[in-house]
XYZ file of C-alpha atoms in Angstrom:
380
model
C -15.644 40.812 -2.777
C -17.043 39.527 0.536
C -19.389 41.440 2.290
C -20.316 40.966 6.143
C -24.043 39.860 4.785
C -22.743 37.124 1.840
C -20.149 35.760 5.383
C -23.142 35.200 7.396
C -24.765 33.799 4.135
C -21.958 31.504 3.917
C -21.390 30.680 7.241
C -23.648 27.862 7.627
C -21.315 26.326 4.734
C -17.714 26.742 6.346
C -19.654 25.454 10.047
C -20.649 22.215 7.554
C -17.152 21.643 5.817
C -15.104 22.552 9.060
C -17.330 19.655 10.664
C -16.838 17.118 7.553
C -13.315 18.147 7.874
C -13.005 17.475 11.594
C -14.118 13.748 10.693
C -12.262 12.957 7.688
C -9.232 13.932 9.728
C -10.792 11.646 12.588
C -10.743 8.364 10.420
C -7.716 9.545 8.394
C -5.816 9.047 12.270
C -6.998 6.697 13.122
C -6.314 4.135 9.577
C -10.299 3.541 9.867
C -10.905 3.400 5.568
C -7.232 2.356 5.977
C -7.133 -0.647 3.790
C -9.677 0.413 1.121
C -6.750 1.778 0.249
C -5.165 -1.269 -0.708
C -8.281 -2.357 -2.523
C -7.061 0.453 -5.165
C -3.443 -0.048 -4.907
C -4.609 -3.586 -6.534
C -6.609 -2.746 -8.304
C -3.992 -0.758 -9.977
C -1.635 -2.799 -9.909
C -3.481 -5.533 -12.106
C -3.907 -3.260 -14.716
C -0.173 -1.769 -15.167
C 1.237 -5.143 -14.939
C 5.006 -5.369 -16.615
C 7.679 -7.982 -17.124
C 10.181 -8.424 -13.817
C 13.600 -7.920 -14.241
C 14.747 -11.487 -14.731
C 17.430 -11.154 -12.271
C 16.242 -13.113 -9.818
C 15.294 -16.775 -9.675
C 12.453 -18.134 -7.465
C 13.506 -22.138 -5.732
C 10.603 -23.554 -4.028
C 11.758 -26.103 -2.033
C 9.365 -29.348 -2.617
C 8.656 -30.214 1.238
C 9.544 -29.053 5.096
C 13.277 -28.937 4.543
C 13.756 -27.016 7.887
C 12.624 -30.415 10.162
C 15.597 -31.617 12.356
C 14.614 -35.390 11.487
C 15.295 -34.305 7.509
C 19.062 -34.749 7.663
C 18.831 -35.735 3.985
C 16.948 -32.332 3.233
C 19.478 -30.568 4.559
C 22.455 -32.200 2.914
C 20.451 -31.612 -0.349
C 19.961 -28.239 0.292
C 23.916 -27.820 0.973
C 24.287 -29.553 -2.284
C 22.503 -26.897 -4.170
C 24.207 -23.888 -2.933
C 27.305 -25.624 -3.842
C 26.051 -26.456 -7.370
C 24.475 -22.707 -7.596
C 27.936 -21.752 -6.767
C 29.815 -23.509 -9.437
C 26.882 -22.348 -11.797
C 27.371 -18.882 -11.420
C 24.944 -17.842 -9.545
C 25.219 -14.476 -8.769
C 24.396 -14.478 -4.476
C 22.217 -16.545 -3.230
C 19.140 -16.503 -0.509
C 17.793 -18.936 1.992
C 14.956 -18.071 3.405
C 13.793 -20.276 5.362
C 15.100 -20.278 9.117
C 16.074 -23.648 10.309
C 16.092 -22.846 13.968
C 16.243 -26.258 15.627
C 19.103 -28.292 14.907
C 19.552 -31.136 13.338
C 21.966 -34.271 13.866
C 25.640 -32.622 13.607
C 26.504 -33.655 10.831
C 24.416 -32.388 8.949
C 24.157 -29.369 10.336
C 28.080 -28.920 9.936
C 27.885 -29.845 6.279
C 25.141 -27.243 5.476
C 27.067 -25.253 7.040
C 30.130 -25.080 5.047
C 28.439 -25.657 2.121
C 27.093 -21.666 2.826
C 30.718 -20.331 4.114
C 32.187 -21.735 1.365
C 29.956 -20.503 -1.108
C 31.075 -16.839 0.191
C 27.450 -15.880 -1.770
C 24.472 -17.727 0.643
C 23.284 -15.297 2.857
C 20.831 -16.664 5.724
C 16.939 -14.851 5.903
C 15.648 -13.677 9.179
C 12.187 -13.119 10.087
C 11.825 -10.473 12.777
C 9.515 -10.729 14.910
C 7.812 -8.576 18.564
C 7.305 -10.814 21.631
C 6.576 -9.030 24.783
C 8.111 -5.853 24.657
C 10.854 -6.534 23.074
C 12.048 -7.490 19.805
C 13.726 -10.645 17.948
C 14.672 -13.148 15.475
C 13.297 -15.895 14.196
C 16.251 -17.219 12.756
C 18.842 -20.408 12.278
C 20.465 -22.384 14.866
C 23.726 -21.512 14.795
C 25.189 -24.725 14.222
C 23.873 -24.022 10.404
C 24.155 -20.337 10.224
C 27.823 -19.706 12.191
C 29.571 -16.884 9.702
C 27.075 -16.822 7.544
C 25.201 -12.830 6.147
C 21.751 -12.715 8.456
C 19.202 -10.635 6.486
C 15.947 -9.596 7.874
C 12.592 -10.016 7.005
C 10.422 -6.900 8.406
C 6.993 -6.912 6.855
C 3.127 -5.240 7.903
C 0.648 -6.886 7.276
C -3.307 -5.164 6.610
C -6.633 -6.062 7.725
C -6.704 -7.074 4.225
C -3.968 -9.306 4.184
C -1.815 -7.251 1.788
C 2.026 -5.701 2.790
C 2.830 -2.588 1.122
C 5.685 -1.286 2.877
C 8.926 -2.684 4.102
C 12.100 -1.354 5.455
C 15.064 -0.721 3.795
C 17.057 -1.994 6.813
C 16.191 -3.615 10.366
C 17.985 -2.631 13.686
C 17.252 -5.524 16.680
C 19.046 -5.474 20.226
C 21.095 -3.049 18.998
C 22.290 -4.335 15.529
C 21.129 -3.332 12.089
C 20.544 -5.858 9.357
C 20.050 -5.207 5.716
C 16.139 -6.251 4.755
C 15.986 -9.067 2.952
C 14.320 -7.134 -1.005
C 17.099 -4.428 0.078
C 19.215 -6.888 0.181
C 17.675 -8.429 -2.820
C 17.970 -5.375 -5.127
C 21.121 -4.695 -3.492
C 20.353 -1.803 -2.130
C 21.686 -0.260 1.607
C 19.663 2.214 3.655
C 19.185 2.908 7.227
C 15.826 1.427 9.509
C 14.154 4.823 9.406
C 14.010 4.468 5.610
C 10.935 2.731 3.923
C 9.794 2.511 1.055
C 6.395 1.601 -1.079
C 5.811 -2.237 -2.865
C 4.655 -1.692 -6.609
C 2.856 -5.070 -7.549
C 2.233 -3.919 -10.636
C 5.219 -6.674 -11.722
C 4.102 -9.519 -13.165
C 4.201 -12.261 -10.295
C 3.938 -15.203 -13.513
C 6.726 -13.395 -15.080
C 9.500 -13.698 -12.289
C 11.430 -17.487 -12.984
C 11.149 -19.695 -10.590
C 11.678 -23.383 -10.047
C 10.793 -26.556 -7.425
C 13.677 -27.871 -6.435
C 13.228 -31.100 -7.839
C 13.624 -28.659 -11.013
C 16.892 -26.575 -10.041
C 17.837 -30.288 -9.344
C 17.789 -31.251 -12.868
C 18.563 -28.252 -14.594
C 22.082 -28.079 -12.054
C 23.066 -31.326 -12.986
C 22.965 -30.454 -16.718
C 25.498 -27.738 -17.472
C 23.261 -25.653 -20.093
C 20.913 -26.187 -18.001
C 23.186 -24.385 -15.400
C 23.548 -21.431 -17.292
C 20.138 -20.935 -16.017
C 21.512 -19.762 -13.081
C 25.083 -17.726 -14.266
C 24.859 -14.308 -12.483
C 21.395 -14.077 -11.179
C 20.354 -13.919 -7.757
C 18.803 -16.684 -6.405
C 16.370 -17.260 -3.411
C 15.457 -21.367 -2.089
C 12.248 -20.569 0.002
C 9.242 -22.516 1.193
C 6.441 -23.032 -1.818
C 2.708 -21.725 -1.287
C 0.681 -24.672 -0.054
C -1.970 -25.810 2.652
C -0.860 -25.644 6.446
C 1.810 -23.827 5.741
C 2.890 -20.425 5.649
C 2.128 -18.232 2.544
C 1.413 -14.634 1.379
C -1.548 -12.400 -0.267
C 0.151 -10.341 -3.735
C -2.977 -8.364 -5.292
C -4.883 -10.774 -7.323
C -3.844 -14.222 -6.061
C -5.217 -15.011 -3.020
C -1.469 -17.980 -2.266
C 1.682 -16.913 -3.335
C 5.231 -18.181 -1.167
C 6.053 -16.196 1.508
C 9.588 -14.726 -0.589
C 7.521 -13.005 -3.210
C 6.727 -10.460 -0.610
C 10.712 -9.428 -1.162
C 10.438 -10.590 -4.188
C 8.216 -7.964 -5.635
C 10.232 -5.738 -3.298
C 13.169 -6.224 -4.778
C 11.678 -5.472 -8.430
C 10.322 -2.257 -6.994
C 13.853 -0.936 -5.089
C 15.524 -1.744 -9.277
C 12.537 0.128 -11.246
C 11.320 2.451 -8.535
C 9.329 2.332 -5.242
C 6.474 4.380 -5.841
C 5.341 7.697 -4.247
C 2.820 7.992 -2.132
C 0.366 10.719 -1.428
C -0.517 10.982 2.038
C -4.470 11.277 2.991
C -4.292 14.447 4.733
C -2.483 15.724 1.623
C -6.084 14.960 -0.776
C -7.791 16.113 2.340
C -6.544 19.431 2.133
C -6.746 20.074 -0.924
C -10.306 18.884 -1.465
C -10.663 20.846 1.851
C -9.375 24.053 0.556
C -11.591 24.080 -3.287
C -14.656 23.283 -1.079
C -13.543 26.502 1.049
C -13.459 28.883 -1.460
C -16.966 27.221 -3.081
C -18.661 27.854 0.264
C -17.578 32.062 0.082
C -18.547 32.791 -3.418
C -21.678 34.468 -4.055
C -23.532 32.979 -6.625
C -24.799 29.755 -6.415
C -23.200 28.324 -10.534
C -20.116 29.943 -8.507
C -20.269 27.598 -6.022
C -21.754 24.185 -7.942
C -18.122 24.518 -9.842
C -16.300 24.770 -7.212
C -18.074 21.501 -5.723
C -17.457 19.742 -9.083
C -13.987 20.717 -8.981
C -13.304 19.426 -5.130
C -14.735 15.937 -6.407
C -12.861 15.686 -9.933
C -10.162 15.889 -7.334
C -10.685 12.042 -6.533
C -10.763 10.506 -10.588
C -7.935 13.049 -11.401
C -5.412 11.747 -8.744
C -6.638 8.272 -10.089
C -5.604 8.881 -13.237
C -2.246 10.135 -11.802
C -1.468 6.789 -10.172
C -1.777 5.059 -12.912
C 0.383 7.450 -15.146
C 3.302 8.329 -13.140
C 2.710 5.938 -10.622
C 1.109 6.743 -7.618
C -0.116 5.471 -4.425
C -2.428 7.901 -3.852
C -4.285 7.855 -0.137
C -8.645 8.117 -1.215
C -10.523 6.638 1.006
C -10.428 9.395 3.554
C -11.438 12.054 0.917
C -14.198 10.153 -0.427
C -15.420 10.024 3.585
C -15.044 14.062 3.800
C -17.020 14.159 0.575
C -19.326 12.055 1.396
C -19.961 13.623 4.917
C -20.164 17.244 3.525
C -21.754 16.689 0.597
C -24.876 14.764 2.948
C -24.930 17.646 5.399
C -25.242 19.971 2.524
C -28.537 17.612 1.044
C -29.796 17.430 4.263
C -29.433 21.833 5.128
C -30.832 22.031 1.723
C -33.925 20.584 2.555
C -34.877 22.028 5.368
C -33.978 25.611 3.830
C -36.389 24.152 0.878
C -39.320 23.383 2.476
C -40.569 26.150 4.342
C -40.873 28.123 1.355
C -43.723 26.556 -0.291
C -46.949 25.816 2.039
C -48.266 22.627 1.944
C -52.097 23.735 1.477
C -51.844 26.065 -1.099
C -48.771 25.733 -2.687
C -48.021 29.485 -2.679
C -44.188 30.366 -1.357
C -44.052 31.466 2.382
C -42.753 34.342 3.220
C -39.232 33.226 4.170
C -39.328 33.032 0.475
C -40.286 36.370 -0.084
C -37.570 37.273 2.454
C -35.144 35.128 0.838
C -35.643 36.874 -2.775
C -35.694 39.806 -1.480
C -32.075 40.194 0.241
C -30.806 38.020 -3.226
C -32.336 40.867 -4.943
C -30.652 43.953 -2.196
C -28.583 45.933 -4.066
C -30.467 45.786 -7.505
C -32.609 48.542 -8.749
C -36.054 47.912 -7.523
C -39.273 46.811 -10.120
C -42.747 48.334 -9.492
C -45.622 45.585 -9.275
C -48.487 46.650 -9.576
C -51.910 44.534 -8.669
C -55.599 45.172 -9.945
């Protein structure tokens, strides 16, 4: 049972805990260390690699086929869509916006191929311009009558994209998100999921456009696309847009959606928010600060620190994405304050000239021994 005296002794520790907790909350709310959590998740995903489902195939365009001056590229894409449809592709996503209309005959050819396919989808990009939301989408001459899905991605300061929505609302219209549509899932704009990059990038079946055309020209090779969801996008190269995933600094943009779809197929990561771990550690430290015996306090401090490796282990074993750097900052601030306080308390307990204990040391020892049977000291 805690007495008033023992509470007074614990009061400085409680005050330091409160200050450290307030600083940790401020750090969490402002997102100061949030990008560093991505470093943990990146390492975690690299350590737990598994194979892709193989149900999504990527075809990388060899050139800028959206260039309106390259009418031949639009004709080649129309032919590829027709061949993929004939080969039995389940769905075909064109992840290249044709913003500028090309020659009318080329646009009409591409649009007709996409509509006649009945399984082709154009991918648009979400963008904010000023205070309004908009889409970077294909021109009506290309996309008229063809379903549209939307890519909406948040990129952190390290270049990673860790979450995606299930749907996107723009101008009163709700579109399926690119990864959700790839995985055949439905959701609302308010629903988001965490992308799991433990799916091996190299295990996703991929071909260049030239390789895909060769396969489609040969009936046995065309069977490579039967029953598959095909994504046609841009290859990652210097001077063009690309994405960053853990362990690889340059991949085609489409792979964010592909790996997001693989995540939805095997189950998204469960994120543990920073305030959960900070609150858990604060509760453990509060109990430790109120403990009367030094060994009890040290055990409590050790238990609080052990929360961090325990969460890391749980992340590996059961697939969590824990936000831990806020907790590291919390423990660091509290530990620093305790060390400074300990230094100031210990310094005057010994006289610097004589090396003998001071009266402060005597008073502290008497306070610690209060309530115990008195000892008799005899001096000659």
